[in-house]
Coordinates of N, CA and C and ligand atoms in Angstrom, one line a residue:
X209 N 43.6 -36.1 29.9 CA 43.6 -34.8 29.1 C 42.5 -33.9 29.8
X210 N 42.9 -32.6 29.9 CA 42.0 -31.7 30.6 C 40.8 -31.3 29.6
X211 N 39.6 -31.5 30.0 CA 38.5 -31.1 29.2 C 38.4 -29.6 28.9
X212 N 37.8 -29.3 27.8 CA 37.5 -27.9 27.5 C 36.0 -27.7 27.3
X213 N 35.5 -26.7 27.9 CA 34.1 -26.3 27.7 C 34.0 -25.0 27.0
X214 N 32.9 -24.7 26.4 CA 32.7 -23.4 25.8 C 31.7 -22.6 26.7
X215 N 31.8 -21.3 26.7 CA 31.0 -20.4 27.5 C 30.9 -19.1 26.7
X216 N 29.9 -18.3 27.1 CA 29.7 -16.9 26.5 C 30.9 -16.0 26.7
X217 N 31.4 -15.4 25.7 CA 32.4 -14.3 25.9 C 31.7 -13.1 26.5
X218 N 30.5 -12.8 26.1 CA 29.8 -11.7 26.7 C 28.4 -12.1 27.1
X219 N 28.3 -12.7 28.3 CA 27.0 -13.2 28.7 C 26.0 -12.1 29.0
X220 N 24.8 -12.2 28.5 CA 23.8 -11.1 28.8 C 23.5 -10.9 30.2
X221 N 23.7 -12.0 31.1 CA 23.4 -11.9 32.5 C 24.6 -11.3 33.3
X222 N 25.7 -10.9 32.6 CA 26.8 -10.3 33.2 C 27.5 -11.2 34.2
X223 N 27.5 -12.5 33.8 CA 28.2 -13.5 34.6 C 27.5 -13.9 35.9
X224 N 26.2 -13.8 36.0 CA 25.5 -14.1 37.2 C 25.0 -15.5 37.3
X225 N 25.6 -16.4 36.6 CA 25.3 -17.9 36.7 C 24.1 -18.3 36.0
X226 N 23.5 -17.5 35.1 CA 22.2 -17.9 34.4 C 22.5 -18.7 33.2
X227 N 23.6 -18.6 32.5 CA 23.9 -19.3 31.3 C 24.2 -20.8 31.7
X228 N 23.9 -21.7 30.7 CA 23.9 -23.1 31.0 C 25.3 -23.7 31.2
X229 N 26.4 -23.0 30.9 CA 27.7 -23.5 31.3 C 27.8 -23.6 32.8
X230 N 27.0 -22.9 33.5 CA 27.1 -22.9 35.0 C 26.9 -24.3 35.6
X231 N 25.9 -25.0 35.1 CA 25.7 -26.4 35.6 C 26.8 -27.3 35.3
X232 N 27.4 -27.1 34.1 CA 28.6 -27.9 33.7 C 29.8 -27.6 34.5
X233 N 30.0 -26.3 34.7 CA 31.2 -25.9 35.6 C 30.9 -26.5 37.0
X234 N 29.7 -26.4 37.5 CA 29.4 -26.9 38.9 C 29.7 -28.4 38.9
X235 N 29.3 -29.2 37.9 CA 29.5 -30.6 37.9 C 31.1 -30.9 37.9
X236 N 31.8 -30.1 37.1 CA 33.2 -30.3 37.0 C 33.9 -30.1 38.4
X237 N 33.4 -29.0 39.1 CA 33.9 -28.7 40.4 C 33.5 -29.8 41.4
X238 N 32.3 -30.3 41.3 CA 31.9 -31.3 42.3 C 32.7 -32.6 42.2
X239 N 33.1 -32.9 41.0 CA 33.9 -34.2 40.8 C 35.4 -33.9 40.9
X240 N 35.8 -32.6 41.1 CA 37.2 -32.3 41.2 C 38.0 -32.4 39.9
X241 N 37.3 -32.2 38.8 CA 37.9 -32.3 37.5 C 38.4 -30.9 37.0
X242 N 39.7 -30.6 36.9 CA 40.1 -29.3 36.3 C 39.6 -29.2 34.9
X243 N 39.4 -28.0 34.4 CA 38.9 -27.8 33.0 C 39.4 -26.5 32.5
X244 N 39.3 -26.4 31.1 CA 39.6 -25.1 30.5 C 38.4 -24.6 29.8
X245 N 38.3 -23.3 29.6 CA 37.2 -22.7 29.0 C 37.6 -21.9 27.7
X246 N 36.8 -22.2 26.7 CA 37.0 -21.4 25.5 C 35.8 -20.5 25.3
X247 N 36.1 -19.2 25.4 CA 35.0 -18.2 25.3 C 34.6 -17.9 23.8
X248 N 33.3 -17.9 23.6 CA 32.8 -17.7 22.2 C 31.9 -16.6 22.1
X249 N 32.0 -15.8 21.1 CA 31.0 -14.7 20.8 C 29.8 -15.2 20.2
X250 N 28.7 -14.4 20.2 CA 27.5 -14.9 19.5 C 27.7 -15.2 18.1
X251 N 28.6 -14.4 17.4 CA 28.8 -14.6 16.0 C 29.6 -15.9 15.8
X252 N 30.6 -16.1 16.7 CA 31.4 -17.3 16.5 C 30.6 -18.6 16.7
X253 N 29.6 -18.5 17.5 CA 28.7 -19.7 17.8 C 28.0 -20.2 16.6
X254 N 27.9 -19.3 15.6 CA 27.1 -19.6 14.4 C 28.1 -20.0 13.2
X255 N 29.3 -20.0 13.5 CA 30.3 -20.3 12.4 C 30.6 -21.8 12.4
X256 N 31.1 -22.3 11.2 CA 31.3 -23.7 11.0 C 32.1 -24.4 12.1
X257 N 33.2 -23.8 12.6 CA 34.0 -24.5 13.6 C 33.2 -24.8 14.9
X258 N 32.3 -23.9 15.3 CA 31.5 -24.2 16.5 C 30.3 -25.1 16.1
X259 N 29.7 -24.8 15.0 CA 28.6 -25.7 14.6 C 29.0 -27.2 14.4
X260 N 30.3 -27.4 14.1 CA 30.7 -28.8 14.1 C 30.7 -29.4 15.5
X261 N 30.8 -28.6 16.5 CA 30.7 -29.1 17.9 C 29.3 -29.1 18.4
X262 N 28.5 -28.1 18.0 CA 27.2 -27.9 18.5 C 26.2 -27.6 17.3
X263 N 25.4 -28.5 16.9 CA 24.6 -28.4 15.7 C 23.7 -27.2 15.8
X264 N 23.3 -26.7 17.0 CA 22.4 -25.6 17.2 C 23.1 -24.3 17.5
X265 N 24.4 -24.3 17.4 CA 25.1 -23.1 17.5 C 25.0 -22.4 18.9
X266 N 25.1 -23.2 20.0 CA 24.9 -22.7 21.3 C 26.1 -23.1 22.2
X267 N 26.1 -22.6 23.4 CA 27.0 -23.1 24.5 C 26.1 -23.8 25.5
X268 N 26.6 -24.7 26.3 CA 27.9 -25.1 26.4 C 28.2 -26.3 25.5
X269 N 29.5 -26.5 25.2 CA 30.0 -27.8 24.6 C 31.1 -28.3 25.5
X270 N 31.5 -29.6 25.2 CA 32.5 -30.2 26.1 C 33.4 -31.1 25.2
X271 N 34.7 -30.9 25.3 CA 35.7 -31.7 24.4 C 36.7 -32.3 25.4
X272 N 36.9 -33.5 25.1 CA 38.0 -34.2 25.9 C 38.5 -35.3 25.1
X273 N 39.8 -35.2 24.7 CA 40.4 -36.2 23.8 C 39.5 -36.3 22.5
X274 N 39.1 -37.5 22.1 CA 38.3 -37.6 20.9 C 36.8 -37.4 21.1
X275 N 36.4 -37.0 22.3 CA 35.0 -36.9 22.6 C 34.5 -35.4 22.5
X276 N 33.5 -35.2 21.8 CA 32.9 -33.8 21.8 C 31.4 -34.0 22.1
X277 N 30.9 -33.3 23.1 CA 29.5 -33.3 23.5 C 28.9 -32.0 23.5
X278 N 27.6 -31.9 23.3 CA 26.8 -30.7 23.5 C 25.6 -31.1 24.4
X279 N 24.8 -30.2 24.8 CA 23.6 -30.4 25.7 C 24.2 -30.5 27.2
X280 N 23.8 -29.5 28.0 CA 24.3 -29.5 29.4 C 23.9 -30.8 30.1
X281 N 22.7 -31.3 29.9 CA 22.3 -32.6 30.6 C 23.2 -33.7 30.2
X282 N 23.5 -33.9 28.9 CA 24.4 -34.9 28.5 C 25.8 -34.8 29.1
X283 N 26.3 -33.6 29.1 CA 27.6 -33.3 29.7 C 27.7 -33.6 31.2
X284 N 26.7 -33.2 31.9 CA 26.7 -33.5 33.4 C 26.5 -35.0 33.6
X285 N 25.7 -35.6 32.8 CA 25.5 -37.1 33.0 C 26.8 -37.8 32.7
X286 N 27.5 -37.4 31.6 CA 28.8 -38.0 31.3 C 29.8 -37.8 32.4
X287 N 29.9 -36.6 33.0 CA 30.8 -36.4 34.1 C 30.4 -37.3 35.3
X288 N 29.1 -37.4 35.5 CA 28.7 -38.2 36.7 C 29.0 -39.6 36.5
X289 N 28.9 -40.1 35.3 CA 29.1 -41.5 35.0 C 30.6 -41.9 34.9
X290 N 31.5 -40.9 34.7 CA 32.9 -41.2 34.5 C 33.7 -40.8 35.7
X291 N 33.2 -40.0 36.6 CA 33.9 -39.6 37.8 C 33.1 -39.9 39.0
X292 N 33.7 -40.1 40.2 CA 33.0 -40.4 41.4 C 32.4 -39.1 42.0
X293 N 31.3 -39.2 42.7 CA 30.8 -38.1 43.5 C 29.4 -37.6 43.1
X294 N 28.9 -37.9 41.9 CA 27.6 -37.4 41.6 C 26.5 -38.4 41.4
X295 N 26.9 -39.7 41.5 CA 25.9 -40.8 41.3 C 26.1 -41.8 42.4
X296 N 25.1 -42.4 43.0 CA 25.3 -43.4 44.0 C 25.8 -44.7 43.3
X297 N 26.4 -45.6 44.1 CA 26.8 -46.9 43.6 C 25.7 -47.9 43.3
X298 N 24.7 -47.8 44.2 CA 23.6 -48.8 44.1 C 22.9 -48.5 42.8
X299 N 22.6 -49.6 42.0 CA 22.1 -49.4 40.6 C 20.7 -48.7 40.6
X300 N 19.8 -49.1 41.6 CA 18.5 -48.5 41.6 C 18.6 -47.0 42.0
X301 N 19.4 -46.7 43.0 CA 19.5 -45.3 43.4 C 20.2 -44.5 42.3
X302 N 21.1 -45.1 41.6 CA 21.7 -44.4 40.4 C 20.6 -44.1 39.4
X303 N 19.8 -45.1 39.1 CA 18.7 -44.8 38.1 C 17.8 -43.8 38.5
X304 N 17.5 -43.7 39.8 CA 16.6 -42.7 40.3 C 17.2 -41.3 40.3
X305 N 18.5 -41.2 40.6 CA 19.2 -39.9 40.5 C 19.2 -39.4 39.0
X306 N 19.4 -40.3 38.1 CA 19.3 -39.9 36.6 C 17.9 -39.5 36.3
X307 N 16.9 -40.2 36.9 CA 15.5 -39.8 36.6 C 15.3 -38.3 37.0
X308 N 15.9 -37.9 38.2 CA 15.7 -36.6 38.6 C 16.4 -35.6 37.7
X309 N 17.5 -36.0 37.1 CA 18.2 -35.1 36.2 C 17.3 -34.9 35.0
X310 N 16.7 -36.0 34.5 CA 15.8 -35.8 33.3 C 14.5 -35.0 33.7
X311 N 14.0 -35.2 35.0 CA 12.9 -34.5 35.4 C 13.2 -33.0 35.4
X312 N 14.4 -32.6 35.9 CA 14.8 -31.2 35.9 C 14.7 -30.6 34.5
X313 N 15.3 -31.4 33.5 CA 15.4 -30.8 32.2 C 14.1 -30.9 31.4
X314 N 13.3 -32.0 31.6 CA 12.1 -32.3 30.7 C 10.8 -31.8 31.3
X315 N 10.8 -31.7 32.7 CA 9.5 -31.4 33.3 C 9.5 -30.1 34.0
X316 N 10.6 -29.8 34.7 CA 10.6 -28.5 35.5 C 11.1 -27.3 34.6
X317 N 12.2 -27.6 33.8 CA 12.7 -26.4 33.1 C 11.8 -25.8 32.0
X318 N 11.1 -26.6 31.3 CA 10.3 -26.0 30.2 C 9.3 -25.0 30.6
X319 N 8.4 -25.2 31.7 CA 7.5 -24.1 32.0 C 8.2 -22.9 32.6
X320 N 9.3 -23.1 33.3 CA 10.1 -22.0 33.8 C 10.7 -21.1 32.7
X321 N 11.2 -21.8 31.7 CA 11.8 -21.1 30.6 C 10.7 -20.4 29.7
X322 N 9.6 -21.1 29.5 CA 8.5 -20.5 28.8 C 8.0 -19.2 29.5
X323 N 7.9 -19.2 30.8 CA 7.5 -18.1 31.5 C 8.5 -16.9 31.5
X324 N 9.8 -17.3 31.6 CA 10.8 -16.3 31.6 C 10.9 -15.7 30.2
X325 N 10.8 -16.5 29.1 CA 11.0 -15.9 27.8 C 9.8 -15.0 27.5
X326 N 8.6 -15.4 27.9 CA 7.4 -14.6 27.6 C 7.6 -13.2 28.2
X327 N 8.2 -13.1 29.5 CA 8.4 -11.8 30.1 C 9.3 -11.0 29.4
X328 N 10.3 -11.6 28.7 CA 11.3 -10.8 27.9 C 10.8 -10.5 26.5
X329 N 10.2 -11.5 25.8 CA 10.0 -11.4 24.4 C 8.5 -10.9 24.1
X330 N 7.6 -11.1 25.0 CA 6.2 -10.9 24.6 C 5.5 -9.8 25.4
X331 N 6.3 -9.1 26.3 CA 5.7 -8.2 27.2 C 4.8 -7.1 26.5
X332 N 5.3 -6.7 25.3 CA 4.5 -5.6 24.6 C 3.6 -6.2 23.6
X333 N 3.3 -7.5 23.6 CA 2.4 -8.1 22.6 C 1.0 -8.0 23.1
X334 N 0.0 -7.9 22.2 CA -1.4 -7.8 22.7 C -1.9 -9.0 23.5
X335 N -1.3 -10.2 23.3 CA -1.8 -11.4 23.9 C -1.1 -11.6 25.3
X336 N -0.1 -10.8 25.6 CA 0.7 -11.1 26.8 C -0.2 -11.2 28.1
X337 N -1.0 -10.2 28.3 CA -1.8 -10.2 29.6 C -2.7 -11.4 29.7
X338 N -3.2 -11.9 28.5 CA -4.1 -13.0 28.6 C -3.3 -14.3 28.8
X339 N -2.1 -14.4 28.2 CA -1.3 -15.6 28.3 C -0.6 -15.8 29.6
X340 N -0.3 -14.7 30.3 CA 0.5 -14.8 31.5 C -0.1 -15.7 32.6
X341 N -1.5 -15.6 32.9 CA -2.0 -16.5 33.9 C -1.8 -17.9 33.6
X342 N -1.9 -18.3 32.3 CA -1.7 -19.7 32.0 C -0.3 -20.2 32.2
X343 N 0.7 -19.3 31.8 CA 2.1 -19.6 32.0 C 2.4 -19.7 33.5
X344 N 1.9 -18.8 34.3 CA 2.1 -18.8 35.8 C 1.5 -20.1 36.4
X345 N 0.3 -20.4 35.9 CA -0.4 -21.6 36.5 C 0.5 -22.9 36.2
X346 N 1.1 -22.9 35.0 CA 1.9 -24.1 34.7 C 3.1 -24.2 35.6
X347 N 3.7 -23.0 35.9 CA 4.9 -23.0 36.8 C 4.5 -23.4 38.2
X348 N 3.4 -22.8 38.6 CA 2.9 -23.1 40.0 C 2.6 -24.6 40.1
X349 N 1.9 -25.2 39.1 CA 1.6 -26.6 39.2 C 2.9 -27.4 39.4
X350 N 3.9 -27.1 38.6 CA 5.1 -27.9 38.6 C 5.9 -27.7 39.9
X351 N 6.0 -26.4 40.3 CA 6.7 -26.1 41.6 C 6.0 -26.7 42.8
X352 N 4.6 -26.7 42.7 CA 3.8 -27.2 43.8 C 4.1 -28.7 44.0
X353 N 4.1 -29.4 42.8 CA 4.3 -30.8 42.8 C 5.7 -31.2 43.3
X354 N 6.7 -30.4 42.9 CA 8.1 -30.6 43.3 C 8.2 -30.4 44.8
X355 N 7.6 -29.3 45.3 CA 7.6 -28.9 46.7 C 7.0 -30.1 47.5
X356 N 5.9 -30.6 47.1 CA 5.3 -31.7 47.8 C 6.2 -32.9 47.9
X357 N 6.9 -33.2 46.8 CA 7.7 -34.4 46.9 C 9.0 -34.1 47.7
X358 N 9.5 -32.9 47.6 CA 10.8 -32.6 48.4 C 10.5 -32.6 49.9
X359 N 9.4 -32.1 50.2 CA 9.0 -32.0 51.7 C 10.1 -31.4 52.5
X360 N 10.5 -32.0 53.6 CA 11.6 -31.5 54.4 C 12.9 -32.1 54.1
X361 N 13.0 -32.9 53.1 CA 14.3 -33.6 52.8 C 15.4 -32.6 52.4
X362 N 16.6 -33.0 52.6 CA 17.7 -32.2 52.3 C 17.9 -32.2 50.7
X363 N 17.9 -33.4 50.2 CA 18.1 -33.5 48.7 C 16.9 -34.4 48.2
X364 N 16.8 -34.6 46.9 CA 15.6 -35.2 46.3 C 15.5 -36.7 46.6
X365 N 16.7 -37.4 46.7 CA 16.6 -38.8 46.9 C 17.9 -39.3 47.6
X366 N 18.0 -39.1 48.9 CA 19.2 -39.5 49.6 C 20.3 -38.5 49.5
X367 N 21.5 -39.0 49.2 CA 22.6 -38.1 49.1 C 22.6 -37.1 47.9
X368 N 23.2 -36.0 48.0 CA 23.3 -35.1 46.9 C 23.8 -35.8 45.6
X369 N 23.1 -35.6 44.5 CA 23.5 -36.3 43.2 C 23.4 -35.3 42.0
X370 N 23.7 -35.9 40.9 CA 23.6 -35.1 39.6 C 22.2 -34.7 39.4
X371 N 21.2 -35.4 40.0 CA 19.8 -35.0 39.9 C 19.5 -33.7 40.6
X372 N 20.1 -33.6 41.8 CA 20.0 -32.4 42.6 C 20.7 -31.2 41.9
X373 N 21.9 -31.5 41.4 CA 22.7 -30.5 40.7 C 21.9 -29.9 39.5
X374 N 21.3 -30.8 38.7 CA 20.5 -30.3 37.6 C 19.3 -29.6 38.0
X375 N 18.6 -30.1 39.0 CA 17.3 -29.5 39.5 C 17.6 -28.1 40.1
X376 N 18.7 -28.0 40.9 CA 19.0 -26.7 41.5 C 19.5 -25.8 40.4
X377 N 20.3 -26.3 39.4 CA 20.7 -25.5 38.3 C 19.6 -24.8 37.6
X378 N 18.5 -25.6 37.3 CA 17.3 -25.2 36.7 C 16.6 -24.1 37.5
X379 N 16.4 -24.4 38.8 CA 15.7 -23.5 39.7 C 16.4 -22.2 39.9
X380 N 17.7 -22.3 40.0 CA 18.6 -21.1 40.3 C 18.4 -20.1 39.1
X381 N 18.4 -20.7 37.9 CA 18.2 -19.8 36.7 C 16.9 -19.1 36.7
X382 N 15.9 -19.6 37.5 CA 14.5 -19.0 37.5 C 14.3 -18.1 38.7
X383 N 15.3 -17.9 39.5 CA 15.1 -17.1 40.6 C 14.7 -15.7 40.2
X384 N 15.2 -15.1 39.1 CA 14.7 -13.7 38.7 C 13.2 -13.6 38.5
X385 N 12.5 -14.8 38.3 CA 11.1 -14.7 38.1 C 10.4 -14.4 39.4
X386 N 11.1 -14.7 40.5 CA 10.5 -14.3 41.8 C 9.4 -15.3 42.3
X387 N 9.3 -16.5 41.7 CA 8.2 -17.4 42.0 C 8.6 -18.4 43.1
X388 N 9.9 -18.5 43.4 CA 10.4 -19.6 44.3 C 9.9 -19.2 45.7
X389 N 9.7 -17.9 46.0 CA 9.4 -17.5 47.3 C 8.1 -18.1 47.8
X390 N 7.2 -18.5 46.9 CA 6.0 -19.2 47.3 C 6.2 -20.6 47.9
X391 N 7.4 -21.1 47.7 CA 7.7 -22.5 48.1 C 9.0 -22.5 49.0
X392 N 8.8 -22.2 50.3 CA 10.0 -22.1 51.2 C 10.9 -23.3 51.2
X393 N 10.3 -24.5 51.0 CA 11.2 -25.7 51.0 C 12.1 -25.7 49.8
X394 N 11.5 -25.3 48.6 CA 12.3 -25.2 47.4 C 13.4 -24.1 47.5
X395 N 13.0 -23.0 48.0 CA 14.0 -21.9 48.2 C 15.1 -22.3 49.1
X396 N 14.8 -23.1 50.1 CA 15.9 -23.5 51.0 C 16.7 -24.6 50.4
X397 N 16.1 -25.4 49.5 CA 16.8 -26.5 48.8 C 17.8 -25.8 47.8
X398 N 17.4 -24.8 47.1 CA 18.3 -24.1 46.2 C 19.4 -23.4 47.0
X399 N 19.1 -22.8 48.1 CA 20.1 -22.2 48.9 C 21.1 -23.2 49.4
X400 N 20.7 -24.4 49.7 CA 21.7 -25.4 50.1 C 22.6 -25.8 49.0
X401 N 22.1 -25.8 47.8 CA 22.9 -26.1 46.6 C 23.9 -24.9 46.4
X402 N 23.4 -23.7 46.5 CA 24.3 -22.5 46.3 C 25.4 -22.5 47.3
X403 N 25.1 -23.0 48.5 CA 26.1 -22.9 49.6 C 27.2 -24.0 49.4
X404 N 27.1 -24.9 48.5 CA 28.1 -25.9 48.3 C 29.4 -25.2 47.7
X405 N 30.6 -25.5 48.3 CA 31.8 -24.9 47.8 C 32.0 -25.0 46.3
X406 N 31.6 -26.2 45.7 CA 31.8 -26.4 44.3 C 30.9 -25.4 43.5
X407 N 29.7 -25.2 44.0 CA 28.8 -24.2 43.3 C 29.4 -22.8 43.3
X408 N 30.0 -22.5 44.5 CA 30.6 -21.1 44.6 C 31.8 -21.0 43.7
X409 N 32.6 -22.0 43.6 CA 33.7 -21.9 42.7 C 33.3 -21.8 41.2
X410 N 32.2 -22.5 40.8 CA 31.7 -22.4 39.5 C 31.1 -21.0 39.2
X411 N 30.4 -20.5 40.2 CA 29.8 -19.2 40.1 C 30.9 -18.1 39.9
X412 N 31.9 -18.2 40.8 CA 33.0 -17.2 40.8 C 33.7 -17.2 39.4
X413 N 33.9 -18.4 38.9 CA 34.6 -18.6 37.6 C 33.8 -17.9 36.5
X414 N 32.5 -18.1 36.5 CA 31.6 -17.5 35.5 C 31.6 -15.9 35.6
X415 N 31.6 -15.5 36.9 CA 31.6 -14.0 37.1 C 32.9 -13.4 36.7
X416 N 34.0 -14.2 36.9 CA 35.3 -13.7 36.6 C 35.5 -13.4 35.1
X417 N 34.7 -14.2 34.2 CA 34.8 -14.0 32.8 C 34.2 -12.6 32.5
X418 N 33.1 -12.2 33.1 CA 32.5 -10.9 32.9 C 33.5 -9.8 33.4
X419 N 34.0 -10.0 34.6 CA 34.9 -9.0 35.2 C 36.1 -8.8 34.4
X420 N 36.6 -9.8 33.8 CA 37.9 -9.7 33.0 C 37.7 -8.9 31.7
X421 N 36.4 -8.8 31.3 CA 36.1 -8.0 30.1 C 35.7 -6.6 30.4
X422 N 35.8 -6.2 31.7 CA 35.4 -4.8 32.0 C 36.7 -3.9 31.9
X423 N 36.5 -2.7 31.4 CA 37.7 -1.8 31.4 C 38.1 -1.5 32.9
X424 N 39.4 -1.4 33.1 CA 39.9 -1.1 34.4 C 39.5 0.3 34.9
X425 N 39.4 0.5 36.2 CA 39.2 1.8 36.7 C 37.8 2.1 37.0
Ligands
LIG762 N1 19.4 -27.5 25.7 C1 20.7 -26.8 25.7 C2 21.5 -27.2 26.9 O1 21.0 -27.5 27.9 O2 22.8 -27.2 26.8 C3 20.4 -25.3 25.6 C4 21.6 -24.5 25.4 C5 21.3 -23.0 25.4 O3 20.2 -22.6 25.6 N2 22.4 -22.2 25.3 C6 22.2 -20.8 25.3 C7 22.9 -20.2 24.0 O4 24.0 -20.7 23.6 C8 22.9 -20.2 26.5 S1 22.1 -20.7 28.0 N3 22.3 -19.2 23.4 C9 22.8 -18.5 22.3 C10 22.0 -18.8 21.0 O5 21.1 -19.6 21.0 O6 22.4 -18.1 20.0 C11 20.5 -19.7 27.9 C12 20.8 -18.4 28.5 C13 21.3 -17.4 27.8 C14 21.5 -16.1 28.4 C15 21.1 -16.0 29.7 N4 21.3 -14.7 30.4 O7 22.3 -14.1 30.1 O8 20.4 -14.4 31.2 C16 20.5 -17.0 30.4 C17 20.4 -18.2 29.8

């Protein structure tokens, strides 16, 4: 059965790959799994039909037969565990790849999201100027540590895995912050991910949603 995911009908980023269905689309493309997309408005996400799929009223979700999932990390892990291509066969290498997936979501994404949200939501608040150096320091600490571990390697731990997909997905979303430029090896790592044909197909599919909602002419 062809899986169905949900995505924004009107993504605020105008389909530039920043919404979290991007990483799910990318994983689907990497494993060669065709999929369908149900587009949801912000209002529909808070209605009972969608809340039954996603308790927090968000995208992405994933439905396949009798299975319904939410959380991009869980969906990518499910795809990696049920299809070939995103996890190594060796049990220890597999566990390490899954560790990098969790590190992307639990260690790297939070300070990046916190910094990004502050720039959008708190810019005009009296505390913003004081808080900014602390948020920047947290981002730099995490990126510095990641950069040190990555070194000159192509991917985080051997062959490209779901761990790299999630890490690059997280880092790609943070490019607008402009902080990756301080870490040339991380910038090159993200570029290698973006150059993968599966990434390009996922990106183009997300952009096509935006373009299809634009008036002709
Ligand atoms: N932990 C969940 C996961 O990983 O799946 C988080 C899901 C999530 O944050 N979903 C967001 C959402 O549905 C979309 S990705 N928001 C609607 C709501 O909460 O009402 C976050 C996002 C949104 C928009 C942009 N953008 O356009 O720039 C970027 C990222």
